[in-house]
mmCIF file with all atom_site columns, C-alpha atoms in Angstrom:
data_model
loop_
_atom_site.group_PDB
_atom_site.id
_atom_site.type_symbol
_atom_site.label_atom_id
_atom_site.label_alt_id
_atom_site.label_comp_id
_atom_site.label_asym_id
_atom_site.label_entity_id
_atom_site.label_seq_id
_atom_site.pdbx_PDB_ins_code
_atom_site.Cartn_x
_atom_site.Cartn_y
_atom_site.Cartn_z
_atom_site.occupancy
_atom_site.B_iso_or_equiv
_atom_site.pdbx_formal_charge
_atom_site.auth_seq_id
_atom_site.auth_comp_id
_atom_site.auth_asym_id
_atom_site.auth_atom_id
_atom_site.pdbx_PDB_model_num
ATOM 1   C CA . UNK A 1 1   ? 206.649 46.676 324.588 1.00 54.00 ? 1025 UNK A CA 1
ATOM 2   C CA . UNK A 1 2   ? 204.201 49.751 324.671 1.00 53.00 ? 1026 UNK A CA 1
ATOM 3   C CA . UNK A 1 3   ? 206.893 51.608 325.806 1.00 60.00 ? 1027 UNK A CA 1
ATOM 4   C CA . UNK A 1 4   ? 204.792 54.900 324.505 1.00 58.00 ? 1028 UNK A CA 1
ATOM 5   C CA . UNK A 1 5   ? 202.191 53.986 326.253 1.00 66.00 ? 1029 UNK A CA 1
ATOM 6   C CA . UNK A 1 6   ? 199.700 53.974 323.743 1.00 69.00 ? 1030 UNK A CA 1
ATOM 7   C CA . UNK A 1 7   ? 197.625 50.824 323.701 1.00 67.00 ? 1031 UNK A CA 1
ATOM 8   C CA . UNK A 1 8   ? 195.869 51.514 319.918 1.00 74.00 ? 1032 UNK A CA 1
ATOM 9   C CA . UNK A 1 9   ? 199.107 52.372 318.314 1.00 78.00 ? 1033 UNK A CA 1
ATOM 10  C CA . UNK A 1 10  ? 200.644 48.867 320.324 1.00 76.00 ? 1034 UNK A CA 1
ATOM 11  C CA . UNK A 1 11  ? 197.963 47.345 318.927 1.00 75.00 ? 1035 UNK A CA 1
ATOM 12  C CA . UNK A 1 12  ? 198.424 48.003 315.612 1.00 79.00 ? 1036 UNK A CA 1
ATOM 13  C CA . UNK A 1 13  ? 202.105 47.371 315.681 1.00 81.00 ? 1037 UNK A CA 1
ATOM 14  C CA . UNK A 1 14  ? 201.843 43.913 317.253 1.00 79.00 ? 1038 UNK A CA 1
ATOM 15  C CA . UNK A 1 15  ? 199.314 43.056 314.848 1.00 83.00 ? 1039 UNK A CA 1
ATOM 16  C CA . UNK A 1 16  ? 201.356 43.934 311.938 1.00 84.00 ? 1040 UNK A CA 1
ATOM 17  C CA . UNK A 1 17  ? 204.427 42.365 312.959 1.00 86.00 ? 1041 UNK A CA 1
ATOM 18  C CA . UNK A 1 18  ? 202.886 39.147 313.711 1.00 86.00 ? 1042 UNK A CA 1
ATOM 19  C CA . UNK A 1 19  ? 201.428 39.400 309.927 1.00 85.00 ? 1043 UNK A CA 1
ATOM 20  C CA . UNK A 1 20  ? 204.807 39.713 308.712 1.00 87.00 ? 1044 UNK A CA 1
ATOM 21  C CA . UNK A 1 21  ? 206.648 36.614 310.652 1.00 88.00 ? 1045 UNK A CA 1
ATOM 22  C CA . UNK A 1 22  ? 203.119 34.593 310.476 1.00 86.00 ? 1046 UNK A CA 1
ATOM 23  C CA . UNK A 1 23  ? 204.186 32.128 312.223 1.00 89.00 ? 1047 UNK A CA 1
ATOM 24  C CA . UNK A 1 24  ? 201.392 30.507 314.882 1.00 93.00 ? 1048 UNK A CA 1
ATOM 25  C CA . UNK A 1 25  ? 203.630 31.350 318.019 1.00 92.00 ? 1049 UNK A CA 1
ATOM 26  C CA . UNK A 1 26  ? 203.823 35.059 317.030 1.00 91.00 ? 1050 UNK A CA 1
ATOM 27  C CA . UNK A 1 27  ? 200.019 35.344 315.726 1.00 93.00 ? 1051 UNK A CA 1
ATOM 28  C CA . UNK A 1 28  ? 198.811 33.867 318.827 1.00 93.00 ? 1052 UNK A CA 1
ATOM 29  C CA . UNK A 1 29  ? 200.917 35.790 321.118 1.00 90.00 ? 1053 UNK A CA 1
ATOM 30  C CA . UNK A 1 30  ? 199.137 39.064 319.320 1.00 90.00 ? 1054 UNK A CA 1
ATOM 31  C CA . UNK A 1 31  ? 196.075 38.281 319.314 1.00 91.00 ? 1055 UNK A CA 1
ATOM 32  C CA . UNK A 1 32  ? 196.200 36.855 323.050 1.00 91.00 ? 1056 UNK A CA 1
ATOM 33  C CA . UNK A 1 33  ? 197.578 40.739 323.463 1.00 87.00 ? 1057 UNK A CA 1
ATOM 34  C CA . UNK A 1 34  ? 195.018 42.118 321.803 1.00 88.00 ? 1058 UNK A CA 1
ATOM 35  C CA . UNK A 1 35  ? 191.995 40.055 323.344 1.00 89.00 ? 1059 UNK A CA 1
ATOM 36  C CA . UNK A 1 36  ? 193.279 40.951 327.104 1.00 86.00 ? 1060 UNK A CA 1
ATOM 37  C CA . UNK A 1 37  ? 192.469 44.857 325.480 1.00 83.00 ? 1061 UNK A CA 1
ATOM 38  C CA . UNK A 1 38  ? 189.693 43.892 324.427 1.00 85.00 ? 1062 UNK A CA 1
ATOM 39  C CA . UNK A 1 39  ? 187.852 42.763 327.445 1.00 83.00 ? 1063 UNK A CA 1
ATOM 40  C CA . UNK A 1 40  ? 189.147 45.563 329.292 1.00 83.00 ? 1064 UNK A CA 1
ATOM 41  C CA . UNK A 1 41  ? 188.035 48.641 326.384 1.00 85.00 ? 1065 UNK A CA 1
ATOM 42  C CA . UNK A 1 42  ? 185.331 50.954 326.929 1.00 86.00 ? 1066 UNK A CA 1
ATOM 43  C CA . UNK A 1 43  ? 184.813 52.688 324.290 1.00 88.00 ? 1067 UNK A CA 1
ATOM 44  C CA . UNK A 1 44  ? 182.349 50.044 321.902 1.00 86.00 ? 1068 UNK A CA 1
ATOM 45  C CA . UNK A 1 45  ? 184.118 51.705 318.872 1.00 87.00 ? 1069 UNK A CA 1
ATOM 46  C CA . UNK A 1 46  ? 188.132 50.698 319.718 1.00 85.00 ? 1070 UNK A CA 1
ATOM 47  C CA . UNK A 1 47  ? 186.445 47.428 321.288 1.00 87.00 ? 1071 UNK A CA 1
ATOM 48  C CA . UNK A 1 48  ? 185.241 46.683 317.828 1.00 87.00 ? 1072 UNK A CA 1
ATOM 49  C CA . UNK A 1 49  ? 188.503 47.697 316.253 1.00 86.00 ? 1073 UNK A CA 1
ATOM 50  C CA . UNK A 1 50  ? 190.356 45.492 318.435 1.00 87.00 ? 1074 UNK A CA 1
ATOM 51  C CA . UNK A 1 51  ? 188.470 43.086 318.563 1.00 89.00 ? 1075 UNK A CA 1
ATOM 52  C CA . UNK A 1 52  ? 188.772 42.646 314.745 1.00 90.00 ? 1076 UNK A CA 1
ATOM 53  C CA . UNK A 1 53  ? 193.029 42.546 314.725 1.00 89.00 ? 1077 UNK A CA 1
ATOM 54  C CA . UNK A 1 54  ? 192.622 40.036 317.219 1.00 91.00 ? 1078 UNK A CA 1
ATOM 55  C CA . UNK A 1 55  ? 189.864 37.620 314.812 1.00 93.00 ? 1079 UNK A CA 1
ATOM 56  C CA . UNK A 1 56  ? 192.203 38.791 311.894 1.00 92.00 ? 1080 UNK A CA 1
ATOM 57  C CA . UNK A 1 57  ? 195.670 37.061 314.111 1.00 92.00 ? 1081 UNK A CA 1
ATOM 58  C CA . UNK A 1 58  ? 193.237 34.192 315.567 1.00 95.00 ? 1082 UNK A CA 1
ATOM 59  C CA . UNK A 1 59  ? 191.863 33.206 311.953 1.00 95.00 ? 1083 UNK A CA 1
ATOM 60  C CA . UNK A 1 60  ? 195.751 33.414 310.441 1.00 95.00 ? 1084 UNK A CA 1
ATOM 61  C CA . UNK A 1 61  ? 197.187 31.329 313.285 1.00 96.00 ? 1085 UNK A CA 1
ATOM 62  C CA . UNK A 1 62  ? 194.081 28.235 312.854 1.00 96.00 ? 1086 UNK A CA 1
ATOM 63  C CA . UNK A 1 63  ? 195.527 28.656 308.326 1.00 96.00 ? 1087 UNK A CA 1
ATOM 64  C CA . UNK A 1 64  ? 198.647 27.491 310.168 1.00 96.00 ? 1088 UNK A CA 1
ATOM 65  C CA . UNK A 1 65  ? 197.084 24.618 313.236 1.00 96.00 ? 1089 UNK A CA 1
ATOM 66  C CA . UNK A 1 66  ? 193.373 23.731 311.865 1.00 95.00 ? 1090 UNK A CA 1
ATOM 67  C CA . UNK A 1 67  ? 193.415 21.298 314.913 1.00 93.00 ? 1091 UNK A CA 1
ATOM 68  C CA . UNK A 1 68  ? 193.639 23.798 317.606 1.00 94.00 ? 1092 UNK A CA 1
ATOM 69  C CA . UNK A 1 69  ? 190.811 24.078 320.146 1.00 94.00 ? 1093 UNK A CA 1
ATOM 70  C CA . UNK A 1 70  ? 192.365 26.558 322.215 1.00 93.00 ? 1094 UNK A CA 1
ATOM 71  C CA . UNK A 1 71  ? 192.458 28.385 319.202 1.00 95.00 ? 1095 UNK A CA 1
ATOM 72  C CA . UNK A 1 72  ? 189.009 27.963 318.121 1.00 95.00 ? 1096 UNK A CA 1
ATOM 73  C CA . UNK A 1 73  ? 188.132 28.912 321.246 1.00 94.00 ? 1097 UNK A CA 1
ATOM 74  C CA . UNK A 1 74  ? 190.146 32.195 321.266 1.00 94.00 ? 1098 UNK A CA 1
ATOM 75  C CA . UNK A 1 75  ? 188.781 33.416 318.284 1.00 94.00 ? 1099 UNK A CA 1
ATOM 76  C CA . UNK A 1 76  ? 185.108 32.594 319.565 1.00 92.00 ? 1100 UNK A CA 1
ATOM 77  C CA . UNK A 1 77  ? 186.323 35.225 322.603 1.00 91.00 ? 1101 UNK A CA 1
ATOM 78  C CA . UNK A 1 78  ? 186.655 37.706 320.663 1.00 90.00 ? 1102 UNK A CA 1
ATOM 79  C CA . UNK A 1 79  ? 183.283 37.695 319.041 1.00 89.00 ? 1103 UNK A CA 1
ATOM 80  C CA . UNK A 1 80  ? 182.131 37.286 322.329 1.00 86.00 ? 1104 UNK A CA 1
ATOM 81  C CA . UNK A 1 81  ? 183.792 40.059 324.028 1.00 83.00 ? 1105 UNK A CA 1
ATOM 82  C CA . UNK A 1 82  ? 183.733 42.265 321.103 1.00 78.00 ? 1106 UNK A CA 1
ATOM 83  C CA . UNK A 1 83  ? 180.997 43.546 318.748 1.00 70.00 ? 1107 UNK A CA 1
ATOM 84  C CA . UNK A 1 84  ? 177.764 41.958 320.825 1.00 66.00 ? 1108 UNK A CA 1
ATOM 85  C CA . UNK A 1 85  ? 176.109 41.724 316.983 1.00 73.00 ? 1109 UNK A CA 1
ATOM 86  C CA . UNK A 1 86  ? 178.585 38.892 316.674 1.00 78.00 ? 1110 UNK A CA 1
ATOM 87  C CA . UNK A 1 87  ? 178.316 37.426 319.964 1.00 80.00 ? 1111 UNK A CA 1
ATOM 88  C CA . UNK A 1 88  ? 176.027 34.602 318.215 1.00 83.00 ? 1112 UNK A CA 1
ATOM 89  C CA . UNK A 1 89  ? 178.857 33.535 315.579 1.00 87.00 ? 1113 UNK A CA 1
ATOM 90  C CA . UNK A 1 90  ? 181.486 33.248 318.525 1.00 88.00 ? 1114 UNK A CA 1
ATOM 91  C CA . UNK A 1 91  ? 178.958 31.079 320.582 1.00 88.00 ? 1115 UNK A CA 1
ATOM 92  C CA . UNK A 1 92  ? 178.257 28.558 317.400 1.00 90.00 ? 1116 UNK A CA 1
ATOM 93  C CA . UNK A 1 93  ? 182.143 28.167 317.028 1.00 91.00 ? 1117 UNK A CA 1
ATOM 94  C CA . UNK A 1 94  ? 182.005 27.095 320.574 1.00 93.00 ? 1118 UNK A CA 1
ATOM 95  C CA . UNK A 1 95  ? 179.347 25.049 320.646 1.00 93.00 ? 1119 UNK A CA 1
ATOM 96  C CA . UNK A 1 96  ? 181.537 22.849 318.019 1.00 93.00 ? 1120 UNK A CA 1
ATOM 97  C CA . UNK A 1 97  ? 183.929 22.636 320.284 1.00 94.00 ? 1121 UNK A CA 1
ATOM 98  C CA . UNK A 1 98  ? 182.237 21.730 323.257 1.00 94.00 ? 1122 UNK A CA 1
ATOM 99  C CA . UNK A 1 99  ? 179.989 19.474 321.027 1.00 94.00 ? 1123 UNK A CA 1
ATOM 100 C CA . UNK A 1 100 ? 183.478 17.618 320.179 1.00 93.00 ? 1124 UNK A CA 1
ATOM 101 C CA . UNK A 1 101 ? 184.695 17.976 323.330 1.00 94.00 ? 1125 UNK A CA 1
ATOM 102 C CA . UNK A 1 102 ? 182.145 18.904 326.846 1.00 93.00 ? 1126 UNK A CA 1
ATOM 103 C CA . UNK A 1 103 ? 185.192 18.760 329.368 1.00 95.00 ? 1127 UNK A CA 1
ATOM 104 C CA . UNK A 1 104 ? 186.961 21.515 327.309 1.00 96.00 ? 1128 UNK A CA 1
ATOM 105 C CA . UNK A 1 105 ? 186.899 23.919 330.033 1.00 96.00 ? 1129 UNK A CA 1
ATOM 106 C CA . UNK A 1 106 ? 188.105 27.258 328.239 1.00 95.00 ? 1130 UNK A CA 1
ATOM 107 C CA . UNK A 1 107 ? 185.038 27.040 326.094 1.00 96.00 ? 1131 UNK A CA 1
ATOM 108 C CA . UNK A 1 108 ? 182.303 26.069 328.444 1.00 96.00 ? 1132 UNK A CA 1
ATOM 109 C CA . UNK A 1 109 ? 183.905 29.254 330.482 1.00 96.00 ? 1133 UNK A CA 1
ATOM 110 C CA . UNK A 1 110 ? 183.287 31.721 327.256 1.00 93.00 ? 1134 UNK A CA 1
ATOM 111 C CA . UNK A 1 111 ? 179.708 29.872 326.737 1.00 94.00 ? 1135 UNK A CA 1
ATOM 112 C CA . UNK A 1 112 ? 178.925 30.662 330.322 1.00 95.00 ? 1136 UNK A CA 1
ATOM 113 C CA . UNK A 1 113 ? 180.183 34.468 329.868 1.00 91.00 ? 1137 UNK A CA 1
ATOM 114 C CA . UNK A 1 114 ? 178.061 34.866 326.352 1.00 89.00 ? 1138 UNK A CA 1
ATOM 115 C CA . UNK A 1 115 ? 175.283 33.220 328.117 1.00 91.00 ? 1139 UNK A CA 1
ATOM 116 C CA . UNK A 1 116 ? 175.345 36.278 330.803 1.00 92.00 ? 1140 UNK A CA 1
ATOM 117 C CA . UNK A 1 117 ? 176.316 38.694 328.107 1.00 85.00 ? 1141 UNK A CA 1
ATOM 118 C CA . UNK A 1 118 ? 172.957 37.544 326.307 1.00 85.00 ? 1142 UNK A CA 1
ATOM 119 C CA . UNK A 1 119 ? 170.620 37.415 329.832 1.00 91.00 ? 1143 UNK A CA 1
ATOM 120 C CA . UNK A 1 120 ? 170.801 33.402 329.213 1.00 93.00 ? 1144 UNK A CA 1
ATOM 121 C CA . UNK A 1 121 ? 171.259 33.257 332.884 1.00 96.00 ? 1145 UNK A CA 1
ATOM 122 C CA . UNK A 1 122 ? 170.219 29.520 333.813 1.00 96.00 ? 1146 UNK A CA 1
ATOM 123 C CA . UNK A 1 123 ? 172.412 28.316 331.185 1.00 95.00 ? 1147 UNK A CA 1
ATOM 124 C CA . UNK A 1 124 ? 175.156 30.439 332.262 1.00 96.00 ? 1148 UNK A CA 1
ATOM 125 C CA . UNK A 1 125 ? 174.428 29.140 335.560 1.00 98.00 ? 1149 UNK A CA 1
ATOM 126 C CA . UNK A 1 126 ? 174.855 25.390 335.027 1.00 97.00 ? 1150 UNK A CA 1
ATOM 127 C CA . UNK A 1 127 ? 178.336 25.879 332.519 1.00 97.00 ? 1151 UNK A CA 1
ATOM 128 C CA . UNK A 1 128 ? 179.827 28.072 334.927 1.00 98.00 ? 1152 UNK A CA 1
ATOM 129 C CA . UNK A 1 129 ? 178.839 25.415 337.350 1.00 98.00 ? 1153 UNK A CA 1
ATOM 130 C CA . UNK A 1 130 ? 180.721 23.123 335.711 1.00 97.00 ? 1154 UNK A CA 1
ATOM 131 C CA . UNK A 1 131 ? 183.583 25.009 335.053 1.00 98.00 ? 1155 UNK A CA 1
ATOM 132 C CA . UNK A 1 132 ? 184.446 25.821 339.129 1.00 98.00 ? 1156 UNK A CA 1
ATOM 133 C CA . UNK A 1 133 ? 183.304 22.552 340.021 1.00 98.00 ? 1157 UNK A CA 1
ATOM 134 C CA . UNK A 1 134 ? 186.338 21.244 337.578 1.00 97.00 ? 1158 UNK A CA 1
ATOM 135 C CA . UNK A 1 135 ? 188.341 23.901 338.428 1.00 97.00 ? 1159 UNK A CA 1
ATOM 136 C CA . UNK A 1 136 ? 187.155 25.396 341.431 1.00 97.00 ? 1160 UNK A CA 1
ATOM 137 C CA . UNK A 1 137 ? 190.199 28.247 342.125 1.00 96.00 ? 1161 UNK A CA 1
ATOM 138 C CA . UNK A 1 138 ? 188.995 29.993 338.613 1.00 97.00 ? 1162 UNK A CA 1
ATOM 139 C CA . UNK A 1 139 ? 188.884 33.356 339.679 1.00 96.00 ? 1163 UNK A CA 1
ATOM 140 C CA . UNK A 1 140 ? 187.153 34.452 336.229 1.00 95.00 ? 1164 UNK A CA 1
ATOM 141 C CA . UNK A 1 141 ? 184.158 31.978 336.486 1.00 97.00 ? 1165 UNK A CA 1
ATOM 142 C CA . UNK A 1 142 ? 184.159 32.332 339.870 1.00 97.00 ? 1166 UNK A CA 1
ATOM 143 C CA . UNK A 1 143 ? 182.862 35.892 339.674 1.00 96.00 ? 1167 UNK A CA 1
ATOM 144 C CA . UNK A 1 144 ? 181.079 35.487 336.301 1.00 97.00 ? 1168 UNK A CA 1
ATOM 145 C CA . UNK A 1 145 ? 178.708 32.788 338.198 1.00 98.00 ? 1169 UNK A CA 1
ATOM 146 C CA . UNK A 1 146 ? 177.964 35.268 340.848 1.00 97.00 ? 1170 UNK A CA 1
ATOM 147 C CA . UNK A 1 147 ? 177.257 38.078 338.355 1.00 96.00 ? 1171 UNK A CA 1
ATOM 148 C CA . UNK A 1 148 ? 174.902 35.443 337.092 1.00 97.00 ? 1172 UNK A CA 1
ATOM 149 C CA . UNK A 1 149 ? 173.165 34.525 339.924 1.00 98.00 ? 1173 UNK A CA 1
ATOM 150 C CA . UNK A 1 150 ? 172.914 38.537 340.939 1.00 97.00 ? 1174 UNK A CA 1
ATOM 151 C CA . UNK A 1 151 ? 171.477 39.493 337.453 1.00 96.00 ? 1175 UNK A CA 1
ATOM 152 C CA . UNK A 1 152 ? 169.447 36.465 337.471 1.00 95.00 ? 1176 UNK A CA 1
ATOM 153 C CA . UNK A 1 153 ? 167.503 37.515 341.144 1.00 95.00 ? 1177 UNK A CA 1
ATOM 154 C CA . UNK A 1 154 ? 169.313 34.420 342.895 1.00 96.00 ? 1178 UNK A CA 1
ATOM 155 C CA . UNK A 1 155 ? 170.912 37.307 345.704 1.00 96.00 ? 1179 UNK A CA 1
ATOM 156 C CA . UNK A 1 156 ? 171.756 34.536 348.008 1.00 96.00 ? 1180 UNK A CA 1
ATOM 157 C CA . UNK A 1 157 ? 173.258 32.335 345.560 1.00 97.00 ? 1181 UNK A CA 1
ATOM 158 C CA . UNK A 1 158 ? 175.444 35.612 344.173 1.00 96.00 ? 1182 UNK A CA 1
ATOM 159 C CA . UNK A 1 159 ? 175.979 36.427 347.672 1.00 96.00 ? 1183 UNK A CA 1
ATOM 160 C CA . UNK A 1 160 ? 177.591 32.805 348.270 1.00 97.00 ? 1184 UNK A CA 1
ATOM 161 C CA . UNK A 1 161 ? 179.874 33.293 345.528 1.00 97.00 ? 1185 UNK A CA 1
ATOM 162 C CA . UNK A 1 162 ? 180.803 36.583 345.802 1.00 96.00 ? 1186 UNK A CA 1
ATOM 163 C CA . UNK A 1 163 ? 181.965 35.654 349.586 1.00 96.00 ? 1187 UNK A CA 1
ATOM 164 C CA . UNK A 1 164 ? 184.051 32.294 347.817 1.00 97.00 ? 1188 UNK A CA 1
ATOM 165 C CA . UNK A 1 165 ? 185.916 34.645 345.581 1.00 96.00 ? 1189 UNK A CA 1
ATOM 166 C CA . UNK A 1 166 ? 187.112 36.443 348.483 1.00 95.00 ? 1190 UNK A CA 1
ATOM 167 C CA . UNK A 1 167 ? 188.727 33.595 349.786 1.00 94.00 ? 1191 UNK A CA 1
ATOM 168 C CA . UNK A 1 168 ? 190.684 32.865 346.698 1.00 93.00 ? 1192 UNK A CA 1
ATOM 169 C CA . UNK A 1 169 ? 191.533 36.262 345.751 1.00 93.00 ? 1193 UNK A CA 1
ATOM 170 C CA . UNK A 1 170 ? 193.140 36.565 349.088 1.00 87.00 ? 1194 UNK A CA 1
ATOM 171 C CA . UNK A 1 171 ? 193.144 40.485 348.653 1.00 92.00 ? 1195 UNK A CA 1
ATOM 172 C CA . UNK A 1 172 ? 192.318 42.713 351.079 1.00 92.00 ? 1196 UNK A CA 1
ATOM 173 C CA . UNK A 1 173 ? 191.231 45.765 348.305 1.00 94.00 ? 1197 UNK A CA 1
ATOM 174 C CA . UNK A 1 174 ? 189.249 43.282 346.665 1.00 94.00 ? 1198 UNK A CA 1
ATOM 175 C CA . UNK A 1 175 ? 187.317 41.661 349.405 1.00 94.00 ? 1199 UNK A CA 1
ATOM 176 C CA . UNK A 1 176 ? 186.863 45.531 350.884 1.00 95.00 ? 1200 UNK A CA 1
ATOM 177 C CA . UNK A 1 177 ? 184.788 45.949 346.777 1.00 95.00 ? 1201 UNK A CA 1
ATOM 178 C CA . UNK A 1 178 ? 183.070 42.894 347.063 1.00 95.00 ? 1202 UNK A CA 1
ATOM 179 C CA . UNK A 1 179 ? 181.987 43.523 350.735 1.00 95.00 ? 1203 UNK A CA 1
ATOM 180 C CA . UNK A 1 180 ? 180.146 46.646 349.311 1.00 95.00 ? 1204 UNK A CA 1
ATOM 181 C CA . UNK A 1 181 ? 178.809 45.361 346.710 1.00 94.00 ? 1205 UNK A CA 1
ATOM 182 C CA . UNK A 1 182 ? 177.460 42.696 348.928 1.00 94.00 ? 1206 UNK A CA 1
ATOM 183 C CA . UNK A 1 183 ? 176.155 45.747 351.408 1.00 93.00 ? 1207 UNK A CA 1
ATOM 184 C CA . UNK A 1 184 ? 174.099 46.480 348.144 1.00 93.00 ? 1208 UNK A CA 1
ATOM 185 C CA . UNK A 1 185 ? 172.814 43.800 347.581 1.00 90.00 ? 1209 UNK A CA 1
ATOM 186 C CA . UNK A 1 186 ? 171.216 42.830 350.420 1.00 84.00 ? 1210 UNK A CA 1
#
C-alpha cells in the first residue's frame, strides 16, 4: 500500500518488486497499478515515466503468457495513454488484436479512445459504437463516445450521451457536472 502517500515513490516500489518475483500475476497486478496513474497524471513528464514502468511490467508479463490478449491490449494502453509520440505503436498492437479478434471489446474501447486522442473522430465514433452497443452499461465508452461526438460538432449526438451516462452513473454530483457541461454546450 502507498501508505506514504506518495504515488511516484509507490510506483517505483511496485514496479521493482514485481521485477523481483516476475511472476505474470504480480507483473500484471503492477502494471494494472501503474496504468490507472497513468491515465489520471498531469504532469506529461511523470505520465511518460509511468507510463514506461507500466510497458516495462506489461512486456515482462507477455515473456511469461505470449497468448494473452488482455495483455496485449494493456500494454497498447499505455502507449496510448502515455507519451502521445507513441500513441501510433499502441494503436498497431491493437489493430492485431482486433484484426484476430473484432468482438474483443477491451481493444476496440482503447482504439476508440486513441481515435479521439488523435481527432479520428468518425472512427472513434463507430468503435465506441460498438463497444456500448455490446456492452451498453460501460461507463468509460459511454462518456468517451460523447466526448467524441462533442469534439466532433455532433452537439446533439454528445448531448444524447452525455444525458445516458447520467442514468447509469446514478450519481447525483455527477449528473449536477454533466448538466453544466450540457448548459455549455448548448
Amino acid at each position: 500500500r502507498d501508505s506514504l502517500h506518495n504515488h511516484e515513490l509507490y510506483v517505483f516500489y511496485i514496479s521493482r518488486a514485481a521485477s523481483l518475483v516476475n511472476s505474470e500475476k504480480n507483473l500484471t497486478f503492477a502494471a494494472r497499478q501503474i496504468l490507472r496513474e497513468v491515465k489520471s497524471e498531469q504532469s506529461p513528464v511523470l505520465k511518460g515515466w509511468k507510463a514506461e514502468q507500466a510497458i516495462d511490467m506489461f512486456e515482462k508479463a507477455i515473456v511469461l503468457n505470449p497468448l494473452s490478449d488482455s495483455l496485449k491490449v494493456e500494454l497498447a494502453s499505455c502507449y496510448v495513454a502515455g507519451d502521445a509520440q507513441e500513441t501510433m505503436k499502441g494503436i498497431q498492437q491493437l489493430l492485431q488484436v482486433v484484426k484476430k479478434d473484432s468482438t474483443n471489446m477491451q481493444a476496440q474501447l482503447v482504439l476508440g479512445i486513441g481515435g479521439v486522442i488523435s481527432t479520428q473522430y468518425d472512427k472513434a465514433v463507430l468503435r465506441l459504437e460498438n463497444v456500448v452497443k455490446n456492452q451498453p452499461v460501460n461507463m468509460e465508452a459511454i462518456t468517451w463516445l460523447a466526448e467524441a461526438y462533442e469534439a466532433k460538432g455532433d452537439k446533439q449526438n454528445a448531448i444524447k450521451w452525455y444525458q445516458y451516462s447520467k442514468r447509469i452513473a446514478d450519481d447525483p454530483l455527477y449528473s449536477k457536472e454533466v448538466d453544466q457541461h450540457i448548459r455549455q454546450l448548448k
